[in-house]
């Protein structure tokens, strides 16, 4: 199938928002999604954006059952390693169910790698859930190392009241 | 002990570079550090910087045995959750051995939380190695959740030839 991968425009945020919900639904977590398309527009299309996004688009004649032509997305941002330097982090990679198995996910992933290399990034990182075998297999087949298994890295998070408490105890300027 | 936490200036990059090596030495990984202070200057002090950094400074009369007054740093950047929005990620937090136990690490961490809150971030995330019990205890005591333990998140990485291969297979624009 023909498809095109291109940088998302501000006008694509409604479609991206729809797919964020579809991805959360696959993970049985739609109640967790608090982001609106207005917030995506604000945070991704400002000076110094918090993220960048690619979308996969198919021609009108291949549109989905629901009549959409934007059928996948990859949302990423730049991070930094104090050992190695610039890195790119893939937050979400998603392709609609009826468009899977056609190389669209691989196309999006490769494009993020290419964009990262052009920015002199030396790493592409992402996180997967341990029960998500299809995703783990997909990335492993393309050469990803599992740093939690091999080096023992754990992800920690402060949010809600714990984050507020920390911030409130910051030393004065 | 009196100490001050302030945003790093470009002129601090040599000191930050020294401390990056000290931290890697604690992890027995100094051979992994490829970053120079020139790269830190380039990547952290440009438009659209790849990271931000805070340093902890003590008065001259409390300088270290080696005569330095910049005794700790916190290097962080902004990330994005497609469920929750803006987040801040703490890449490194370090305090020189002879200055530990004085609240400097906590001061740096709290300041990163405060900076993040001011940017409307709803999360502060970081990674720790499973064998690093002192760090895990430090963060847990302040309210951090371990998402690898509780939700099963694993960190994956592409680098070197695997990243090149991915990038080379990107679909054409």
Short mmCIF file of C-alpha atoms in Angstrom, two decimals:
data_model
loop_
_atom_site.label_atom_id
_atom_site.label_comp_id
_atom_site.label_asym_id
_atom_site.label_seq_id
_atom_site.Cartn_x
_atom_site.Cartn_y
_atom_site.Cartn_z
CA UNK A 1 0.00 0.00 0.00
CA UNK A 2 1.13 3.50 -0.76
CA UNK A 3 1.55 5.70 2.26
CA UNK A 4 3.39 8.89 3.03
CA UNK A 5 5.17 9.89 6.24
CA UNK A 6 5.29 13.65 6.82
CA UNK A 7 5.77 16.10 9.70
CA UNK A 8 2.47 16.81 11.46
CA UNK A 9 0.90 20.22 10.96
CA UNK A 10 -1.08 22.05 13.62
CA UNK A 11 -4.24 21.12 11.71
CA UNK A 12 -3.49 17.41 12.27
CA UNK A 13 -3.86 17.64 16.07
CA UNK A 14 -7.50 16.49 16.07
CA UNK A 15 -6.51 13.34 14.18
CA UNK A 16 -3.50 12.81 16.45
CA UNK A 17 -5.74 13.24 19.47
CA UNK A 18 -8.12 10.60 18.06
CA UNK A 19 -5.23 8.16 17.62
CA UNK A 20 -3.82 8.87 21.12
CA UNK A 21 -7.20 7.68 22.44
CA UNK A 22 -7.18 4.63 20.17
CA UNK A 23 -3.71 3.69 21.44
CA UNK A 24 -4.82 4.15 25.07
CA UNK A 25 -7.85 2.00 24.33
CA UNK A 26 -5.52 -0.81 23.16
CA UNK A 27 -3.82 -0.50 26.55
CA UNK A 28 -7.23 -0.34 28.34
CA UNK A 29 -6.32 3.07 29.72
CA UNK A 30 -8.56 5.64 27.99
CA UNK A 31 -9.55 7.08 31.38
CA UNK A 32 -5.91 8.13 31.81
CA UNK A 33 -5.88 10.44 28.78
CA UNK A 34 -6.23 14.08 29.85
CA UNK A 35 -4.72 15.68 26.74
CA UNK A 36 -6.91 17.62 24.30
CA UNK A 37 -6.10 18.58 20.73
CA UNK A 38 -5.91 22.21 21.87
CA UNK A 39 -3.09 21.28 24.25
CA UNK A 40 -1.29 19.39 21.51
CA UNK A 41 -1.57 22.48 19.29
CA UNK A 42 -0.23 24.70 22.07
CA UNK A 43 2.66 22.45 23.14
CA UNK A 44 3.82 21.10 19.79
CA UNK A 45 3.46 24.15 17.60
CA UNK A 46 5.06 26.95 19.61
CA UNK A 47 8.62 28.31 19.69
CA UNK A 48 10.69 25.73 21.60
CA UNK A 49 8.04 22.99 21.18
CA UNK A 50 7.74 20.22 23.78
CA UNK A 51 7.47 17.54 21.08
CA UNK A 52 7.55 16.89 17.33
CA UNK A 53 5.25 14.51 15.47
CA UNK A 54 5.13 12.60 12.19
CA UNK A 55 1.94 11.29 10.63
CA UNK A 56 1.37 8.48 8.14
CA UNK A 57 -1.16 9.28 5.45
CA UNK A 58 -2.78 7.07 2.84
CA UNK A 59 -4.43 8.20 -0.42
CA UNK A 60 -8.19 8.93 -0.32
CA UNK A 61 -8.98 5.71 -2.19
CA UNK A 62 -7.43 3.71 0.67
CA UNK A 63 -9.17 5.61 3.47
CA UNK A 64 -10.30 3.70 6.56
CA UNK A 65 -13.81 2.36 7.13
CA UNK A 66 -14.49 5.54 9.10
CA UNK A 67 -13.21 7.69 6.24
CA UNK A 68 -9.87 8.86 7.67
CA UNK A 69 -6.62 9.09 5.73
CA UNK A 70 -4.22 9.82 8.64
CA UNK A 71 -3.71 6.30 9.91
CA UNK A 72 -0.63 6.44 12.15
CA UNK A 73 1.66 8.75 14.07
CA UNK A 74 5.02 8.89 15.82
CA UNK A 75 5.43 11.49 18.57
CA UNK A 76 8.97 12.17 19.78
CA UNK A 77 11.21 14.76 21.43
CA UNK A 78 14.90 15.39 22.05
CA UNK A 79 16.64 14.30 25.24
CA UNK A 80 20.27 14.40 26.36
CA UNK A 81 22.79 11.93 27.69
CA UNK A 82 25.64 13.40 29.76
CA UNK A 83 27.79 10.55 28.49
CA UNK A 84 26.89 10.51 24.80
CA UNK A 85 25.06 13.74 23.98
CA UNK A 86 21.97 14.33 21.89
CA UNK A 87 19.30 11.66 21.82
CA UNK A 88 15.79 11.29 20.46
CA UNK A 89 12.99 9.72 22.47
CA UNK A 90 10.00 8.05 20.83
CA UNK A 91 7.02 8.58 23.13
CA UNK A 92 4.29 7.01 20.95
CA UNK A 93 4.25 4.94 17.78
CA UNK A 94 0.82 3.93 16.53
CA UNK A 95 -0.78 2.52 13.39
CA UNK A 96 -4.55 1.90 13.11
CA UNK A 97 -5.42 -1.81 13.28
CA UNK A 98 -6.70 -2.14 9.72
CA UNK A 99 -3.46 -0.62 8.36
CA UNK A 100 -1.00 -2.85 10.21
CA UNK A 101 1.35 -5.28 8.51
CA UNK A 102 2.02 -2.89 5.63
CA UNK A 103 5.31 -1.38 6.82
CA UNK A 104 3.76 1.83 8.11
CA UNK A 105 5.03 1.38 11.70
CA UNK A 106 8.50 0.59 10.40
CA UNK A 107 8.31 3.62 8.10
CA UNK A 108 7.42 5.93 10.99
CA UNK A 109 10.16 4.46 13.23
CA UNK A 110 12.81 4.75 10.52
CA UNK A 111 11.80 8.31 9.81
CA UNK A 112 12.21 9.25 13.49
CA UNK A 113 15.68 7.65 13.37
CA UNK A 114 16.50 9.67 10.25
CA UNK A 115 15.25 12.93 11.78
CA UNK A 116 17.31 12.17 14.90
CA UNK A 117 20.47 11.43 12.92
CA UNK A 118 20.08 14.73 11.07
CA UNK A 119 20.06 16.45 14.48
CA UNK A 120 23.25 14.54 15.42
CA UNK A 121 21.44 12.29 17.88
CA UNK A 122 23.40 9.16 18.79
CA UNK A 123 20.53 7.26 20.40
CA UNK A 124 16.85 6.57 19.88
CA UNK A 125 15.13 5.46 23.09
CA UNK A 126 11.62 4.43 24.03
CA UNK A 127 9.75 2.49 26.71
CA UNK A 128 7.53 -0.58 26.40
CA UNK A 129 5.34 -2.47 28.87
CA UNK A 130 6.61 -5.93 29.75
CA UNK A 131 3.29 -7.61 28.80
CA UNK A 132 3.30 -5.99 25.36
CA UNK A 133 5.03 -8.83 23.53
CA UNK A 134 4.09 -7.68 19.99
CA UNK A 135 5.77 -4.31 20.57
CA UNK A 136 8.81 -5.81 22.30
CA UNK A 137 9.26 -8.26 19.43
CA UNK A 138 8.82 -5.48 16.84
CA UNK A 139 11.59 -3.35 18.37
CA UNK A 140 13.89 -6.26 19.22
CA UNK A 141 13.73 -7.47 15.61
CA UNK A 142 15.04 -4.07 14.52
CA UNK A 143 17.97 -4.11 16.92
CA UNK A 144 16.72 -2.42 20.10
CA UNK A 145 18.49 -3.39 23.34
CA UNK A 146 16.40 -3.78 26.50
CA UNK A 147 18.30 -1.68 29.06
CA UNK A 148 16.03 -2.72 31.92
CA UNK A 149 16.95 -6.35 31.32
CA UNK A 150 20.63 -5.82 30.46
CA UNK A 151 21.64 -3.00 32.82
CA UNK A 152 18.83 -2.86 35.38
CA UNK A 153 17.40 0.59 34.67
CA UNK A 154 14.14 1.44 36.44
CA UNK A 155 11.89 4.39 35.62
CA UNK A 156 10.80 6.55 38.56
CA UNK A 157 8.11 9.22 38.65
CA UNK A 158 6.98 12.04 40.91
CA UNK A 159 3.52 13.45 40.19
CA UNK A 160 0.47 14.92 41.91
CA UNK A 161 0.98 15.85 45.55
CA UNK A 162 4.50 14.34 45.65
CA UNK A 163 5.62 16.70 42.90
CA UNK A 164 3.92 19.66 44.59
CA UNK A 165 5.62 18.84 47.89
CA UNK A 166 9.03 18.69 46.24
CA UNK A 167 8.50 21.99 44.42
CA UNK A 168 7.30 23.70 47.58
CA UNK A 169 10.51 22.77 49.38
CA UNK A 170 12.82 24.31 46.74
CA UNK A 171 15.52 26.59 48.14
CA UNK A 172 15.03 30.27 47.51
CA UNK A 173 16.81 31.95 44.63
CA UNK B 1 26.04 24.62 55.39
CA UNK B 2 25.10 27.55 53.23
CA UNK B 3 24.72 26.71 49.60
CA UNK B 4 23.02 28.28 46.65
CA UNK B 5 21.22 26.59 43.76
CA UNK B 6 21.27 28.61 40.53
CA UNK B 7 20.86 28.05 36.77
CA UNK B 8 24.15 27.03 35.17
CA UNK B 9 25.89 29.57 32.96
CA UNK B 10 27.89 28.67 29.88
CA UNK B 11 31.05 29.34 31.91
CA UNK B 12 30.11 26.52 34.32
CA UNK B 13 30.42 23.79 31.67
CA UNK B 14 33.98 22.87 32.61
CA UNK B 15 32.90 22.28 36.19
CA UNK B 16 29.80 20.36 35.07
CA UNK B 17 32.00 18.26 32.80
CA UNK B 18 34.28 17.48 35.78
CA UNK B 19 31.30 16.36 37.85
CA UNK B 20 29.84 14.25 35.01
CA UNK B 21 33.13 12.32 35.11
CA UNK B 22 33.02 12.04 38.89
CA UNK B 23 29.48 10.62 38.70
CA UNK B 24 30.53 8.14 36.00
CA UNK B 25 33.46 7.15 38.17
CA UNK B 26 31.04 6.31 41.02
CA UNK B 27 29.29 4.03 38.51
CA UNK B 28 32.65 2.62 37.29
CA UNK B 29 31.87 3.87 33.81
CA UNK B 30 34.27 6.75 33.04
CA UNK B 31 35.25 5.07 29.75
CA UNK B 32 31.65 5.59 28.59
CA UNK B 33 31.81 9.39 28.83
CA UNK B 34 32.30 10.93 25.39
CA UNK B 35 30.95 14.41 26.19
CA UNK B 36 33.26 17.41 26.40
CA UNK B 37 32.58 20.78 27.97
CA UNK B 38 32.54 22.29 24.47
CA UNK B 39 29.62 20.02 23.55
CA UNK B 40 27.80 20.95 26.75
CA UNK B 41 28.29 24.62 25.87
CA UNK B 42 26.98 24.04 22.34
CA UNK B 43 23.97 21.90 23.27
CA UNK B 44 22.81 23.60 26.46
CA UNK B 45 23.39 27.24 25.59
CA UNK B 46 21.86 27.62 22.13
CA UNK B 47 18.37 28.61 20.98
CA UNK B 48 16.14 25.58 21.62
CA UNK B 49 18.67 23.98 24.02
CA UNK B 50 18.79 20.19 24.43
CA UNK B 51 18.98 20.47 28.24
CA UNK B 52 18.95 22.88 31.16
CA UNK B 53 21.17 22.63 34.21
CA UNK B 54 21.25 23.85 37.81
CA UNK B 55 24.42 24.02 39.89
CA UNK B 56 24.91 24.05 43.66
CA UNK B 57 27.53 26.50 44.86
CA UNK B 58 29.11 26.95 48.30
CA UNK B 59 30.88 30.09 49.59
CA UNK B 60 34.66 30.30 49.06
CA UNK B 61 35.34 29.56 52.72
CA UNK B 62 33.64 26.19 52.35
CA UNK B 63 35.39 25.22 49.11
CA UNK B 64 36.36 21.58 48.57
CA UNK B 65 39.78 20.09 49.29
CA UNK B 66 40.57 20.65 45.60
CA UNK B 67 39.45 24.28 45.82
CA UNK B 68 36.16 24.13 43.93
CA UNK B 69 32.96 25.89 44.96
CA UNK B 70 30.56 24.29 42.45
CA UNK B 71 29.85 21.05 44.26
CA UNK B 72 26.74 19.59 42.63
CA UNK B 73 24.50 19.77 39.57
CA UNK B 74 21.13 18.68 38.25
CA UNK B 75 20.79 18.32 34.48
CA UNK B 76 17.25 18.02 33.10
CA UNK B 77 15.10 18.58 30.01
CA UNK B 78 11.45 18.68 29.04
CA UNK B 79 9.58 15.66 27.75
CA UNK B 80 5.94 15.04 26.86
CA UNK B 81 3.27 12.54 27.81
CA UNK B 82 0.47 12.08 25.27
CA UNK B 83 -1.81 11.27 28.22
CA UNK B 84 -0.83 14.01 30.67
CA UNK B 85 1.17 16.65 28.80
CA UNK B 86 4.33 18.48 29.81
CA UNK B 87 6.89 16.63 31.92
CA UNK B 88 10.39 17.27 33.16
CA UNK B 89 13.07 14.56 33.10
CA UNK B 90 16.01 14.57 35.51
CA UNK B 91 18.96 13.06 33.66
CA UNK B 92 21.66 13.55 36.34
CA UNK B 93 21.67 14.58 39.98
CA UNK B 94 25.08 14.71 41.64
CA UNK B 95 26.67 16.09 44.79
CA UNK B 96 30.41 15.72 45.51
CA UNK B 97 31.10 13.14 48.24
CA UNK B 98 32.43 15.55 50.83
CA UNK B 99 29.31 17.72 50.50
CA UNK B 100 26.71 14.98 50.94
CA UNK B 101 24.27 14.79 53.84
CA UNK B 102 23.78 18.56 53.88
CA UNK B 103 20.55 18.81 51.91
CA UNK B 104 22.21 19.85 48.65
CA UNK B 105 20.84 16.91 46.64
CA UNK B 106 17.37 17.53 48.00
CA UNK B 107 17.76 21.24 47.21
CA UNK B 108 18.68 20.51 43.59
CA UNK B 109 15.84 17.99 43.17
CA UNK B 110 13.27 20.36 44.68
CA UNK B 111 14.45 23.18 42.46
CA UNK B 112 14.01 21.03 39.34
CA UNK B 113 10.48 20.23 40.55
CA UNK B 114 9.82 23.95 41.05
CA UNK B 115 11.19 24.86 37.61
CA UNK B 116 9.03 22.11 36.10
CA UNK B 117 5.88 23.27 37.88
CA UNK B 118 6.48 26.79 36.61
CA UNK B 119 6.51 25.35 33.08
CA UNK B 120 3.21 23.55 33.82
CA UNK B 121 4.85 20.13 33.96
CA UNK B 122 2.73 17.51 35.70
CA UNK B 123 5.47 14.91 36.13
CA UNK B 124 9.12 14.66 37.07
CA UNK B 125 10.70 11.44 35.87
CA UNK B 126 14.16 9.88 36.10
CA UNK B 127 15.87 6.49 35.86
CA UNK B 128 17.94 4.63 38.43
CA UNK B 129 19.97 1.43 38.30
CA UNK B 130 18.53 -1.43 40.33
CA UNK B 131 21.78 -1.97 42.28
CA UNK B 132 21.93 1.69 43.31
CA UNK B 133 20.10 1.30 46.62
CA UNK B 134 21.17 4.68 48.08
CA UNK B 135 19.64 6.52 45.10
CA UNK B 136 16.51 4.37 45.05
CA UNK B 137 16.00 4.98 48.77
CA UNK B 138 16.63 8.73 48.36
CA UNK B 139 13.94 9.10 45.69
CA UNK B 140 11.48 6.67 47.29
CA UNK B 141 11.65 8.60 50.57
CA UNK B 142 10.55 11.69 48.67
CA UNK B 143 7.56 9.99 47.07
CA UNK B 144 8.82 8.63 43.74
CA UNK B 145 6.95 5.65 42.32
CA UNK B 146 8.93 2.89 40.60
CA UNK B 147 7.08 2.42 37.29
CA UNK B 148 9.24 -0.52 36.25
CA UNK B 149 8.14 -2.40 39.38
CA UNK B 150 4.53 -1.23 39.46
CA UNK B 151 3.60 -1.11 35.76
CA UNK B 152 6.35 -3.10 34.06
CA UNK B 153 7.94 -0.38 31.92
CA UNK B 154 11.21 -1.32 30.20
CA UNK B 155 13.62 1.12 28.55
CA UNK B 156 14.75 0.24 25.02
CA UNK B 157 17.57 1.78 23.00
CA UNK B 158 18.78 1.86 19.41
CA UNK B 159 22.31 3.15 18.89
CA UNK B 160 25.39 2.66 16.70
CA UNK B 161 24.83 0.54 13.63
CA UNK B 162 21.25 -0.35 14.62
CA UNK B 163 20.31 3.33 14.61
CA UNK B 164 22.11 3.90 11.31
CA UNK B 165 20.29 0.95 9.74
CA UNK B 166 16.92 2.27 10.85
CA UNK B 167 17.65 5.77 9.56
CA UNK B 168 18.86 4.43 6.22
CA UNK B 169 15.57 2.63 5.68
CA UNK B 170 13.42 5.74 6.19
CA UNK B 171 10.78 6.28 3.49
CA UNK B 172 11.45 9.16 1.12
CA UNK B 173 9.81 12.51 1.72
#
